[in-house]
Amino acid sequence: MQAPATVPMRTECPPGLCDCGREALLADPQADARILMLTREQERGLIARIERVDSYADLNYVADLMYRQLGVKLRIAPGANEVRTVRGFQIALGDLPGLCRKTKQTIPAAIRKCLERNPEIAFAILDAHDLLGR
């Protein structure tokens, strides 16, 4: 009989550097711990995938995959003021126990890089929020 395969889990962050709540998430047997399956190596792969996005549909697809596989909700919206550069977009990940502080920073940074390289995606986001007056 074969032993059950263990799911790789993200290693814990150094004490005091992160407020992800990993321990509380592991202690609750009813909690959704899918986010802990995002190891550092897999996070690098996710960042590389985000940086390869070449269309608004592809960006939505990656956001949907993140939600279905990890439970992470991605929100990209124009900022409250004018959007003159990609810095004007509000890019946020939903508040999720177990989501590392560093990951909360690297994913939006990768999306901003993608938007800088592909301005048509930024225009599509603006268009989706009815800012171009259609």
N, CA, C and O atoms as CSV, one atom per row, in Angstrom:
chain,resi,resn,atom,element,x,y,z
A,1,MET,N,N,0.856,-1.184,0.000
A,1,MET,CA,C,0.000,0.000,0.000
A,1,MET,C,C,0.894,1.237,0.000
A,1,MET,O,O,1.900,1.293,0.707
A,2,GLN,N,N,0.512,2.213,-0.797
A,2,GLN,CA,C,1.319,3.413,-0.951
A,2,GLN,C,C,0.926,4.445,0.096
A,2,GLN,O,O,-0.258,4.620,0.383
A,3,ALA,N,N,1.910,5.128,0.666
A,3,ALA,CA,C,1.651,6.171,1.658
A,3,ALA,C,C,1.055,7.387,0.966
A,3,ALA,O,O,1.412,7.676,-0.176
A,4,PRO,N,N,0.143,8.117,1.641
A,4,PRO,CA,C,-0.443,9.305,1.015
A,4,PRO,C,C,0.627,10.371,0.781
A,4,PRO,O,O,1.498,10.607,1.618
A,5,ALA,N,N,0.532,10.987,-0.354
A,5,ALA,CA,C,1.488,12.036,-0.707
A,5,ALA,C,C,1.213,13.279,0.135
A,5,ALA,O,O,0.061,13.660,0.342
A,6,THR,N,N,2.265,13.892,0.608
A,6,THR,CA,C,2.094,15.114,1.374
A,6,THR,C,C,2.149,16.299,0.424
A,6,THR,O,O,2.898,16.306,-0.553
A,7,VAL,N,N,1.357,17.274,0.727
A,7,VAL,CA,C,1.301,18.488,-0.083
A,7,VAL,C,C,2.401,19.424,0.399
A,7,VAL,O,O,2.486,19.704,1.595
A,8,PRO,N,N,3.250,19.917,-0.511
A,8,PRO,CA,C,4.284,20.860,-0.069
A,8,PRO,C,C,3.632,22.133,0.460
A,8,PRO,O,O,2.660,22.633,-0.105
A,9,MET,N,N,4.187,22.644,1.552
A,9,MET,CA,C,3.639,23.853,2.162
A,9,MET,C,C,4.730,24.899,2.272
A,9,MET,O,O,5.914,24.581,2.382
A,10,ARG,N,N,4.315,26.128,2.241
A,10,ARG,CA,C,5.232,27.254,2.370
A,10,ARG,C,C,5.889,27.201,3.747
A,10,ARG,O,O,5.225,26.967,4.757
A,11,THR,N,N,7.193,27.420,3.770
A,11,THR,CA,C,7.891,27.450,5.054
A,11,THR,C,C,7.508,28.725,5.788
A,11,THR,O,O,7.147,29.731,5.177
A,12,GLU,N,N,7.592,28.665,7.076
A,12,GLU,CA,C,7.193,29.840,7.839
A,12,GLU,C,C,8.208,30.968,7.692
A,12,GLU,O,O,9.400,30.739,7.485
A,13,CYS,N,N,7.710,32.165,7.804
A,13,CYS,CA,C,8.554,33.355,7.694
A,13,CYS,C,C,9.346,33.526,8.987
A,13,CYS,O,O,8.948,33.006,10.029
A,14,PRO,N,N,10.460,34.248,8.931
A,14,PRO,CA,C,11.213,34.514,10.165
A,14,PRO,C,C,10.322,35.244,11.179
A,14,PRO,O,O,9.511,36.088,10.796
A,15,PRO,N,N,10.469,34.927,12.448
A,15,PRO,CA,C,9.622,35.554,13.478
A,15,PRO,C,C,9.728,37.078,13.450
A,15,PRO,O,O,10.820,37.637,13.347
A,16,GLY,N,N,8.589,37.728,13.543
A,16,GLY,CA,C,8.533,39.179,13.591
A,16,GLY,C,C,8.540,39.873,12.242
A,16,GLY,O,O,8.307,41.080,12.180
A,17,LEU,N,N,8.799,39.151,11.156
A,17,LEU,CA,C,8.851,39.786,9.843
A,17,LEU,C,C,7.533,39.724,9.090
A,17,LEU,O,O,7.314,40.505,8.164
A,18,CYS,N,N,6.661,38.815,9.470
A,18,CYS,CA,C,5.430,38.639,8.715
A,18,CYS,C,C,4.250,38.516,9.670
A,18,CYS,O,O,4.378,37.986,10.773
A,19,ASP,N,N,3.119,39.005,9.235
A,19,ASP,CA,C,1.902,38.933,10.043
A,19,ASP,C,C,0.820,38.117,9.327
A,19,ASP,O,O,-0.367,38.439,9.385
A,20,CYS,N,N,1.265,37.054,8.650
A,20,CYS,CA,C,0.349,36.292,7.800
A,20,CYS,C,C,-0.634,35.434,8.587
A,20,CYS,O,O,-1.691,35.091,8.057
A,21,GLY,N,N,-0.337,35.086,9.790
A,21,GLY,CA,C,-1.241,34.255,10.572
A,21,GLY,C,C,-1.171,32.788,10.193
A,21,GLY,O,O,-2.157,32.060,10.307
A,22,ARG,N,N,-0.012,32.361,9.746
A,22,ARG,CA,C,0.174,30.974,9.308
A,22,ARG,C,C,-0.144,29.973,10.412
A,22,ARG,O,O,-0.807,28.966,10.163
A,23,GLU,N,N,0.323,30.242,11.635
A,23,GLU,CA,C,0.123,29.314,12.744
A,23,GLU,C,C,-1.352,29.148,13.081
A,23,GLU,O,O,-1.818,28.034,13.321
A,24,ALA,N,N,-2.083,30.257,13.099
A,24,ALA,CA,C,-3.517,30.190,13.396
A,24,ALA,C,C,-4.256,29.427,12.298
A,24,ALA,O,O,-5.203,28.690,12.575
A,25,LEU,N,N,-3.826,29.603,11.071
A,25,LEU,CA,C,-4.444,28.904,9.948
A,25,LEU,C,C,-4.203,27.396,10.057
A,25,LEU,O,O,-5.103,26.597,9.798
A,26,LEU,N,N,-2.994,27.018,10.438
A,26,LEU,CA,C,-2.682,25.594,10.588
A,26,LEU,C,C,-3.401,24.981,11.782
A,26,LEU,O,O,-3.719,23.792,11.773
A,27,ALA,N,N,-3.655,25.782,12.804
A,27,ALA,CA,C,-4.314,25.277,14.005
A,27,ALA,C,C,-5.812,25.028,13.793
A,27,ALA,O,O,-6.406,24.222,14.508
A,28,ASP,N,N,-6.419,25.697,12.838
A,28,ASP,CA,C,-7.855,25.556,12.581
A,28,ASP,C,C,-8.088,24.491,11.510
A,28,ASP,O,O,-7.754,24.711,10.346
A,29,PRO,N,N,-8.654,23.342,11.882
A,29,PRO,CA,C,-8.853,22.280,10.887
A,29,PRO,C,C,-9.915,22.628,9.831
A,29,PRO,O,O,-9.940,22.003,8.771
A,30,GLN,N,N,-10.776,23.591,10.091
A,30,GLN,CA,C,-11.829,23.987,9.149
A,30,GLN,C,C,-11.390,25.103,8.204
A,30,GLN,O,O,-12.118,25.442,7.271
A,31,ALA,N,N,-10.213,25.675,8.434
A,31,ALA,CA,C,-9.747,26.814,7.636
A,31,ALA,C,C,-9.331,26.380,6.237
A,31,ALA,O,O,-8.919,25.240,6.020
A,32,ASP,N,N,-9.446,27.304,5.302
A,32,ASP,CA,C,-9.011,27.085,3.927
A,32,ASP,C,C,-7.515,27.372,3.869
A,32,ASP,O,O,-7.099,28.530,3.868
A,33,ALA,N,N,-6.717,26.324,3.822
A,33,ALA,CA,C,-5.258,26.469,3.875
A,33,ALA,C,C,-4.608,26.349,2.499
A,33,ALA,O,O,-3.409,26.089,2.404
A,34,ARG,N,N,-5.388,26.536,1.426
A,34,ARG,CA,C,-4.821,26.414,0.078
A,34,ARG,C,C,-3.679,27.385,-0.149
A,34,ARG,O,O,-2.738,27.068,-0.876
A,35,ILE,N,N,-3.743,28.561,0.459
A,35,ILE,CA,C,-2.706,29.570,0.236
A,35,ILE,C,C,-1.342,29.077,0.698
A,35,ILE,O,O,-0.316,29.507,0.171
A,36,LEU,N,N,-1.321,28.184,1.672
A,36,LEU,CA,C,-0.049,27.672,2.170
A,36,LEU,C,C,0.620,26.731,1.175
A,36,LEU,O,O,1.792,26.393,1.342
A,37,MET,N,N,-0.105,26.303,0.143
A,37,MET,CA,C,0.485,25.470,-0.899
A,37,MET,C,C,1.349,26.292,-1.856
A,37,MET,O,O,2.072,25.729,-2.678
A,38,LEU,N,N,1.276,27.620,-1.753
A,38,LEU,CA,C,2.094,28.496,-2.594
A,38,LEU,C,C,3.480,28.597,-1.967
A,38,LEU,O,O,3.745,29.482,-1.154
A,39,THR,N,N,4.355,27.680,-2.356
A,39,THR,CA,C,5.722,27.702,-1.841
A,39,THR,C,C,6.480,28.848,-2.493
A,39,THR,O,O,5.989,29.462,-3.440
A,40,ARG,N,N,7.645,29.130,-2.001
A,40,ARG,CA,C,8.441,30.221,-2.578
A,40,ARG,C,C,8.798,29.929,-4.037
A,40,ARG,O,O,8.807,30.834,-4.872
A,41,GLU,N,N,9.088,28.673,-4.337
A,41,GLU,CA,C,9.403,28.295,-5.714
A,41,GLU,C,C,8.174,28.479,-6.609
A,41,GLU,O,O,8.289,28.991,-7.723
A,42,GLN,N,N,7.017,28.068,-6.133
A,42,GLN,CA,C,5.798,28.235,-6.908
A,42,GLN,C,C,5.430,29.710,-7.038
A,42,GLN,O,O,4.874,30.126,-8.054
A,43,GLU,N,N,5.738,30.495,-6.017
A,43,GLU,CA,C,5.485,31.936,-6.096
A,43,GLU,C,C,6.333,32.563,-7.205
A,43,GLU,O,O,5.852,33.424,-7.943
A,44,ARG,N,N,7.582,32.137,-7.323
A,44,ARG,CA,C,8.433,32.642,-8.413
A,44,ARG,C,C,7.827,32.284,-9.769
A,44,ARG,O,O,7.851,33.092,-10.698
A,45,GLY,N,N,7.287,31.073,-9.876
A,45,GLY,CA,C,6.624,30.663,-11.116
A,45,GLY,C,C,5.384,31.497,-11.390
A,45,GLY,O,O,5.121,31.859,-12.536
A,46,LEU,N,N,4.620,31.805,-10.347
A,46,LEU,CA,C,3.425,32.640,-10.498
A,46,LEU,C,C,3.806,34.051,-10.944
A,46,LEU,O,O,3.155,34.627,-11.815
A,47,ILE,N,N,4.848,34.597,-10.354
A,47,ILE,CA,C,5.309,35.938,-10.728
A,47,ILE,C,C,5.757,35.935,-12.192
A,47,ILE,O,O,5.436,36.857,-12.941
A,48,ALA,N,N,6.490,34.910,-12.593
A,48,ALA,CA,C,6.928,34.815,-13.993
A,48,ALA,C,C,5.724,34.710,-14.920
A,48,ALA,O,O,5.721,35.304,-15.998
A,49,ARG,N,N,4.703,33.963,-14.515
A,49,ARG,CA,C,3.493,33.819,-15.339
A,49,ARG,C,C,2.761,35.153,-15.460
A,49,ARG,O,O,2.284,35.508,-16.538
A,50,ILE,N,N,2.675,35.883,-14.365
A,50,ILE,CA,C,2.017,37.194,-14.394
A,50,ILE,C,C,2.772,38.133,-15.325
A,50,ILE,O,O,2.161,38.876,-16.093
A,51,GLU,N,N,4.083,38.100,-15.259
A,51,GLU,CA,C,4.881,38.983,-16.107
A,51,GLU,C,C,4.766,38.625,-17.586
A,51,GLU,O,O,5.051,39.463,-18.442
A,52,ARG,N,N,4.350,37.391,-17.904
A,52,ARG,CA,C,4.169,36.977,-19.304
A,52,ARG,C,C,2.775,37.282,-19.847
A,52,ARG,O,O,2.507,37.051,-21.026
A,53,VAL,N,N,1.897,37.790,-19.009
A,53,VAL,CA,C,0.538,38.096,-19.451
A,53,VAL,C,C,0.612,39.086,-20.608
A,53,VAL,O,O,1.353,40.068,-20.551
A,54,ASP,N,N,-0.171,38.815,-21.670
A,54,ASP,CA,C,-0.100,39.679,-22.843
A,54,ASP,C,C,-1.446,40.244,-23.278
A,54,ASP,O,O,-1.533,40.911,-24.309
A,55,SER,N,N,-2.501,39.982,-22.497
A,55,SER,CA,C,-3.811,40.539,-22.836
A,55,SER,C,C,-4.653,40.653,-21.569
A,55,SER,O,O,-4.353,40.035,-20.547
A,56,TYR,N,N,-5.694,41.440,-21.655
A,56,TYR,CA,C,-6.605,41.612,-20.525
A,56,TYR,C,C,-7.298,40.285,-20.206
A,56,TYR,O,O,-7.496,39.955,-19.037
A,57,ALA,N,N,-7.664,39.533,-21.229
A,57,ALA,CA,C,-8.307,38.231,-21.017
A,57,ALA,C,C,-7.357,37.278,-20.296
A,57,ALA,O,O,-7.776,36.518,-19.423
A,58,ASP,N,N,-6.087,37.322,-20.660
A,58,ASP,CA,C,-5.092,36.469,-20.009
A,58,ASP,C,C,-4.906,36.880,-18.553
A,58,ASP,O,O,-4.766,36.020,-17.684
A,59,LEU,N,N,-4.902,38.171,-18.277
A,59,LEU,CA,C,-4.796,38.655,-16.902
A,59,LEU,C,C,-5.984,38.177,-16.076
A,59,LEU,O,O,-5.819,37.745,-14.935
A,60,ASN,N,N,-7.175,38.253,-16.649
A,60,ASN,CA,C,-8.364,37.759,-15.947
A,60,ASN,C,C,-8.279,36.255,-15.719
A,60,ASN,O,O,-8.708,35.762,-14.676
A,61,TYR,N,N,-7.731,35.525,-16.681
A,61,TYR,CA,C,-7.564,34.091,-16.547
A,61,TYR,C,C,-6.621,33.759,-15.383
A,61,TYR,O,O,-6.918,32.878,-14.576
A,62,VAL,N,N,-5.496,34.460,-15.298
A,62,VAL,CA,C,-4.539,34.230,-14.217
A,62,VAL,C,C,-5.182,34.579,-12.874
A,62,VAL,O,O,-4.993,33.859,-11.894
A,63,ALA,N,N,-5.940,35.678,-12.823
A,63,ALA,CA,C,-6.622,36.056,-11.583
A,63,ALA,C,C,-7.626,34.978,-11.179
A,63,ALA,O,O,-7.756,34.665,-9.996
A,64,ASP,N,N,-8.334,34.411,-12.153
A,64,ASP,CA,C,-9.295,33.347,-11.863
A,64,ASP,C,C,-8.586,32.097,-11.358
A,64,ASP,O,O,-9.060,31.450,-10.424
A,65,LEU,N,N,-7.458,31.757,-11.965
A,65,LEU,CA,C,-6.684,30.605,-11.496
A,65,LEU,C,C,-6.204,30.807,-10.063
A,65,LEU,O,O,-6.257,29.886,-9.247
A,66,MET,N,N,-5.736,32.017,-9.760
A,66,MET,CA,C,-5.286,32.305,-8.397
A,66,MET,C,C,-6.422,32.105,-7.405
A,66,MET,O,O,-6.216,31.584,-6.309
A,67,TYR,N,N,-7.618,32.520,-7.793
A,67,TYR,CA,C,-8.757,32.368,-6.887
A,67,TYR,C,C,-9.141,30.889,-6.730
A,67,TYR,O,O,-9.352,30.412,-5.615
A,68,ARG,N,N,-9.228,30.174,-7.851
A,68,ARG,CA,C,-9.663,28.775,-7.781
A,68,ARG,C,C,-8.642,27.884,-7.086
A,68,ARG,O,O,-9.024,26.987,-6.334
A,69,GLN,N,N,-7.355,28.112,-7.320
A,69,GLN,CA,C,-6.347,27.220,-6.772
A,69,GLN,C,C,-5.847,27.628,-5.388
A,69,GLN,O,O,-5.491,26.773,-4.577
A,70,LEU,N,N,-5.818,28.932,-5.117
A,70,LEU,CA,C,-5.250,29.400,-3.855
A,70,LEU,C,C,-6.241,30.127,-2.963
A,70,LEU,O,O,-5.980,30.315,-1.774
A,71,GLY,N,N,-7.369,30.537,-3.516
A,71,GLY,CA,C,-8.342,31.292,-2.739
A,71,GLY,C,C,-8.016,32.774,-2.648
A,71,GLY,O,O,-8.592,33.484,-1.823
A,72,VAL,N,N,-7.104,33.249,-3.480
A,72,VAL,CA,C,-6.666,34.651,-3.457
A,72,VAL,C,C,-7.494,35.458,-4.452
A,72,VAL,O,O,-7.535,35.140,-5.640
A,73,LYS,N,N,-8.150,36.500,-3.955
A,73,LYS,CA,C,-8.914,37.387,-4.828
A,73,LYS,C,C,-8.037,38.567,-5.217
A,73,LYS,O,O,-7.479,39.256,-4.363
A,74,LEU,N,N,-7.927,38.783,-6.514
A,74,LEU,CA,C,-7.140,39.895,-7.050
A,74,LEU,C,C,-8.090,40.981,-7.508
A,74,LEU,O,O,-9.059,40.715,-8.219
A,75,ARG,N,N,-7.805,42.217,-7.092
A,75,ARG,CA,C,-8.633,43.349,-7.490
A,75,ARG,C,C,-7.731,44.397,-8.120
A,75,ARG,O,O,-6.773,44.868,-7.508
A,76,ILE,N,N,-8.061,44.753,-9.363
A,76,ILE,CA,C,-7.338,45.808,-10.073
A,76,ILE,C,C,-8.371,46.837,-10.497
A,76,ILE,O,O,-9.320,46.523,-11.215
A,77,ALA,N,N,-8.177,48.066,-10.047
A,77,ALA,CA,C,-9.126,49.119,-10.376
A,77,ALA,C,C,-8.371,50.437,-10.510
A,77,ALA,O,O,-7.308,50.619,-9.917
A,78,PRO,N,N,-8.934,51.353,-11.297
A,78,PRO,CA,C,-8.327,52.688,-11.369
A,78,PRO,C,C,-8.372,53.354,-9.993
A,78,PRO,O,O,-9.314,53.147,-9.228
A,79,GLY,N,N,-7.372,54.136,-9.691
A,79,GLY,CA,C,-7.329,54.835,-8.423
A,79,GLY,C,C,-8.381,55.929,-8.347
A,79,GLY,O,O,-9.047,56.235,-9.336
A,80,ALA,N,N,-8.523,56.510,-7.173
A,80,ALA,CA,C,-9.517,57.556,-6.954
A,80,ALA,C,C,-9.201,58.815,-7.763
A,80,ALA,O,O,-10.115,59.530,-8.175
A,81,ASN,N,N,-7.930,59.086,-7.990
A,81,ASN,CA,C,-7.523,60.247,-8.786
A,81,ASN,C,C,-7.295,59.815,-10.228
A,81,ASN,O,O,-7.611,58.684,-10.597
A,82,GLU,N,N,-6.763,60.685,-11.022
A,82,GLU,CA,C,-6.470,60.364,-12.421
A,82,GLU,C,C,-5.484,59.211,-12.521
A,82,GLU,O,O,-4.632,59.021,-11.654
A,83,VAL,N,N,-5.619,58.455,-13.590
A,83,VAL,CA,C,-4.674,57.385,-13.875
A,83,VAL,C,C,-3.794,57.863,-15.026
A,83,VAL,O,O,-4.196,57.829,-16.189
A,84,ARG,N,N,-2.599,58.305,-14.684
A,84,ARG,CA,C,-1.662,58.778,-15.708
A,84,ARG,C,C,-0.586,57.735,-15.990
A,84,ARG,O,O,-0.043,57.669,-17.093
A,85,THR,N,N,-0.290,56.931,-14.992
A,85,THR,CA,C,0.677,55.846,-15.145
A,85,THR,C,C,0.087,54.609,-14.472
A,85,THR,O,O,-0.997,54.665,-13.893
A,86,VAL,N,N,0.808,53.497,-14.553
A,86,VAL,CA,C,0.316,52.281,-13.910
A,86,VAL,C,C,0.322,52.409,-12.395
A,86,VAL,O,O,-0.313,51.609,-11.708
A,87,ARG,N,N,1.015,53.384,-11.871
A,87,ARG,CA,C,0.989,53.624,-10.419
A,87,ARG,C,C,-0.384,54.129,-9.973
A,87,ARG,O,O,-0.708,54.095,-8.785
A,88,GLY,N,N,-1.185,54.595,-10.926
A,88,GLY,CA,C,-2.516,55.088,-10.604
A,88,GLY,C,C,-3.547,53.991,-10.402
A,88,GLY,O,O,-4.676,54.267,-9.997
A,89,PHE,N,N,-3.174,52.758,-10.680
A,89,PHE,CA,C,-4.086,51.635,-10.465
A,89,PHE,C,C,-3.969,51.133,-9.037
A,89,PHE,O,O,-2.880,51.101,-8.462
A,90,GLN,N,N,-5.089,50.746,-8.479
A,90,GLN,CA,C,-5.096,50.095,-7.170
A,90,GLN,C,C,-5.083,48.595,-7.429
A,90,GLN,O,O,-6.040,48.037,-7.965
A,91,ILE,N,N,-4.010,47.965,-7.050
A,91,ILE,CA,C,-3.864,46.519,-7.224
A,91,ILE,C,C,-3.756,45.924,-5.831
A,91,ILE,O,O,-2.818,46.214,-5.089
A,92,ALA,N,N,-4.722,45.092,-5.487
A,92,ALA,CA,C,-4.743,44.544,-4.134
A,92,ALA,C,C,-5.153,43.087,-4.153
A,92,ALA,O,O,-5.932,42.645,-4.998
A,93,LEU,N,N,-4.611,42.362,-3.206
A,93,LEU,CA,C,-5.005,40.976,-2.991
A,93,LEU,C,C,-5.951,40.967,-1.798
A,93,LEU,O,O,-5.753,41.705,-0.833
A,94,GLY,N,N,-6.966,40.138,-1.869
A,94,GLY,CA,C,-7.923,40.050,-0.772
A,94,GLY,C,C,-7.231,39.678,0.525
A,94,GLY,O,O,-6.220,38.976,0.520
A,95,ASP,N,N,-7.772,40.145,1.623
A,95,ASP,CA,C,-7.214,39.849,2.931
A,95,ASP,C,C,-7.474,38.375,3.227
A,95,ASP,O,O,-8.620,37.958,3.390
A,96,LEU,N,N,-6.412,37.603,3.292
A,96,LEU,CA,C,-6.525,36.160,3.429
A,96,LEU,C,C,-5.525,35.673,4.464
A,96,LEU,O,O,-4.328,35.924,4.327
A,97,PRO,N,N,-5.990,34.984,5.495
A,97,PRO,CA,C,-5.041,34.439,6.469
A,97,PRO,C,C,-4.073,33.479,5.783
A,97,PRO,O,O,-4.484,32.644,4.977
A,98,GLY,N,N,-2.800,33.600,6.105
A,98,GLY,CA,C,-1.780,32.751,5.524
A,98,GLY,C,C,-1.073,33.368,4.334
A,98,GLY,O,O,-0.066,32.837,3.866
A,99,LEU,N,N,-1.593,34.494,3.834
A,99,LEU,CA,C,-0.960,35.166,2.694
A,99,LEU,C,C,0.196,36.011,3.216
A,99,LEU,O,O,0.001,36.954,3.983
A,100,CYS,N,N,1.380,35.662,2.793
A,100,CYS,CA,C,2.608,36.299,3.268
A,100,CYS,C,C,2.666,37.776,2.869
A,100,CYS,O,O,2.205,38.161,1.794
A,101,ARG,N,N,3.227,38.576,3.736
A,101,ARG,CA,C,3.385,40.010,3.495
A,101,ARG,C,C,4.185,40.261,2.231
A,101,ARG,O,O,3.867,41.167,1.460
A,102,LYS,N,N,5.219,39.466,2.016
A,102,LYS,CA,C,6.058,39.633,0.824
A,102,LYS,C,C,5.259,39.320,-0.446
A,102,LYS,O,O,5.395,40.010,-1.456
A,103,THR,N,N,4.437,38.291,-0.389
A,103,THR,CA,C,3.613,37.923,-1.541
A,103,THR,C,C,2.619,39.034,-1.853
A,103,THR,O,O,2.336,39.303,-3.020
A,104,LYS,N,N,2.091,39.677,-0.823
A,104,LYS,CA,C,1.158,40.794,-1.014
A,104,LYS,C,C,1.820,41.954,-1.739
A,104,LYS,O,O,1.131,42.798,-2.312
A,105,GLN,N,N,3.151,42.008,-1.722
A,105,GLN,CA,C,3.875,43.069,-2.404
A,105,GLN,C,C,4.366,42.635,-3.782
A,105,GLN,O,O,4.344,43.428,-4.723
A,106,THR,N,N,4.808,41.386,-3.911
A,106,THR,CA,C,5.417,40.959,-5.168
A,106,THR,C,C,4.402,40.748,-6.289
A,106,THR,O,O,4.705,41.032,-7.448
A,107,ILE,N,N,3.218,40.262,-5.971
A,107,ILE,CA,C,2.220,40.041,-7.016
A,107,ILE,C,C,1.769,41.373,-7.634
A,107,ILE,O,O,1.774,41.492,-8.859
A,108,PRO,N,N,1.377,42.385,-6.829
A,108,PRO,CA,C,1.038,43.676,-7.452
A,108,PRO,C,C,2.204,44.294,-8.221
A,108,PRO,O,O,1.990,44.927,-9.254
A,109,ALA,N,N,3.428,44.122,-7.736
A,109,ALA,CA,C,4.589,44.655,-8.456
A,109,ALA,C,C,4.738,43.978,-9.819
A,109,ALA,O,O,5.059,44.639,-10.807
A,110,ALA,N,N,4.508,42.674,-9.879
A,110,ALA,CA,C,4.586,41.951,-11.153
A,110,ALA,C,C,3.484,42.411,-12.106
A,110,ALA,O,O,3.706,42.522,-13.312
A,111,ILE,N,N,2.312,42.674,-11.570
A,111,ILE,CA,C,1.209,43.150,-12.409
A,111,ILE,C,C,1.530,44.534,-12.959
A,111,ILE,O,O,1.250,44.818,-14.124
A,112,ARG,N,N,2.114,45.396,-12.132
A,112,ARG,CA,C,2.498,46.731,-12.612
A,112,ARG,C,C,3.531,46.626,-13.746
A,112,ARG,O,O,3.446,47.361,-14.729
A,113,LYS,N,N,4.505,45.714,-13.609
A,113,LYS,CA,C,5.485,45.503,-14.680
A,113,LYS,C,C,4.789,45.071,-15.960
A,113,LYS,O,O,5.108,45.545,-17.051
A,114,CYS,N,N,3.839,44.171,-15.808
A,114,CYS,CA,C,3.082,43.682,-16.962
A,114,CYS,C,C,2.321,44.830,-17.623
A,114,CYS,O,O,2.305,44.937,-18.849
A,115,LEU,N,N,1.695,45.684,-16.823
A,115,LEU,CA,C,0.932,46.807,-17.362
A,115,LEU,C,C,1.846,47.827,-18.037
A,115,LEU,O,O,1.465,48.435,-19.037
A,116,GLU,N,N,3.044,48.016,-17.496
A,116,GLU,CA,C,3.994,48.942,-18.116
A,116,GLU,C,C,4.440,48.434,-19.488
A,116,GLU,O,O,4.594,49.221,-20.422
A,117,ARG,N,N,4.648,47.125,-19.610
A,117,ARG,CA,C,5.065,46.544,-20.888
A,117,ARG,C,C,3.919,46.432,-21.878
A,117,ARG,O,O,4.146,46.420,-23.088
A,118,ASN,N,N,2.698,46.348,-21.384
A,118,ASN,CA,C,1.522,46.169,-22.238
A,118,ASN,C,C,0.467,47.223,-21.913
A,118,ASN,O,O,-0.511,46.921,-21.229
A,119,PRO,N,N,0.648,48.446,-22.388
A,119,PRO,CA,C,-0.305,49.501,-22.051
A,119,PRO,C,C,-1.727,49.204,-22.524
A,119,PRO,O,O,-2.683,49.754,-21.978
A,120,GLU,N,N,-1.879,48.346,-23.528
A,120,GLU,CA,C,-3.227,48.010,-23.990
A,120,GLU,C,C,-4.027,47.291,-22.899
A,120,GLU,O,O,-5.255,47.381,-22.872
A,121,ILE,N,N,-3.340,46.581,-22.003
A,121,ILE,CA,C,-4.039,45.935,-20.883
A,121,ILE,C,C,-4.531,47.004,-19.913
A,121,ILE,O,O,-5.642,46.911,-19.393
A,122,ALA,N,N,-3.704,48.015,-19.672
A,122,ALA,CA,C,-4.122,49.117,-18.790
A,122,ALA,C,C,-5.336,49.834,-19.375
A,122,ALA,O,O,-6.263,50.183,-18.644
A,123,PHE,N,N,-5.334,50.052,-20.680
A,123,PHE,CA,C,-6.483,50.703,-21.313
A,123,PHE,C,C,-7.726,49.822,-21.219
A,123,PHE,O,O,-8.837,50.324,-21.044
A,124,ALA,N,N,-7.537,48.509,-21.335
A,124,ALA,CA,C,-8.679,47.595,-21.210
A,124,ALA,C,C,-9.255,47.629,-19.798
A,124,ALA,O,O,-10.470,47.539,-19.624
A,125,ILE,N,N,-8.393,47.759,-18.786
A,125,ILE,CA,C,-8.874,47.864,-17.404
A,125,ILE,C,C,-9.665,49.149,-17.241
A,125,ILE,O,O,-10.740,49.149,-16.640
A,126,LEU,N,N,-9.135,50.250,-17.777
A,126,LEU,CA,C,-9.852,51.508,-17.711
A,126,LEU,C,C,-11.200,51.397,-18.431
A,126,LEU,O,O,-12.220,51.874,-17.934
A,127,ASP,N,N,-11.191,50.768,-19.595
A,127,ASP,CA,C,-12.408,50.593,-20.368
A,127,ASP,C,C,-13.422,49.737,-19.611
A,127,ASP,O,O,-14.622,50.006,-19.658
A,128,ALA,N,N,-12.946,48.722,-18.924
A,128,ALA,CA,C,-13.835,47.847,-18.161
A,128,ALA,C,C,-14.504,48.591,-16.997
A,128,ALA,O,O,-15.567,48.195,-16.519
A,129,HIS,N,N,-13.863,49.667,-16.558
A,129,HIS,CA,C,-14.427,50.478,-15.480
A,129,HIS,C,C,-15.115,51.739,-16.031
A,129,HIS,O,O,-15.362,52.684,-15.282
A,130,ASP,N,N,-15.419,51.756,-17.311
A,130,ASP,CA,C,-16.133,52.845,-17.990
A,130,ASP,C,C,-15.473,54.202,-17.850
A,130,ASP,O,O,-16.161,55.216,-17.739
A,131,LEU,N,N,-14.162,54.236,-17.855
A,131,LEU,CA,C,-13.465,55.513,-17.749
A,131,LEU,C,C,-13.149,56.131,-19.102
A,131,LEU,O,O,-12.736,57.288,-19.178
A,132,LEU,N,N,-13.341,55.367,-20.167
A,132,LEU,CA,C,-13.052,55.913,-21.484
A,132,LEU,C,C,-14.322,56.396,-22.175
A,132,LEU,O,O,-14.284,56.779,-23.345
A,133,GLY,N,N,-15.430,56.382,-21.471
A,133,GLY,CA,C,-16.660,56.992,-21.971
A,133,GLY,C,C,-17.399,56.246,-23.055
A,133,GLY,O,O,-17.974,56.884,-23.937
A,134,ARG,N,N,-17.412,54.976,-23.036
A,134,ARG,CA,C,-18.179,54.225,-24.042
A,134,ARG,C,C,-19.629,54.174,-23.685
A,134,ARG,O,O,-20.425,53.584,-24.417
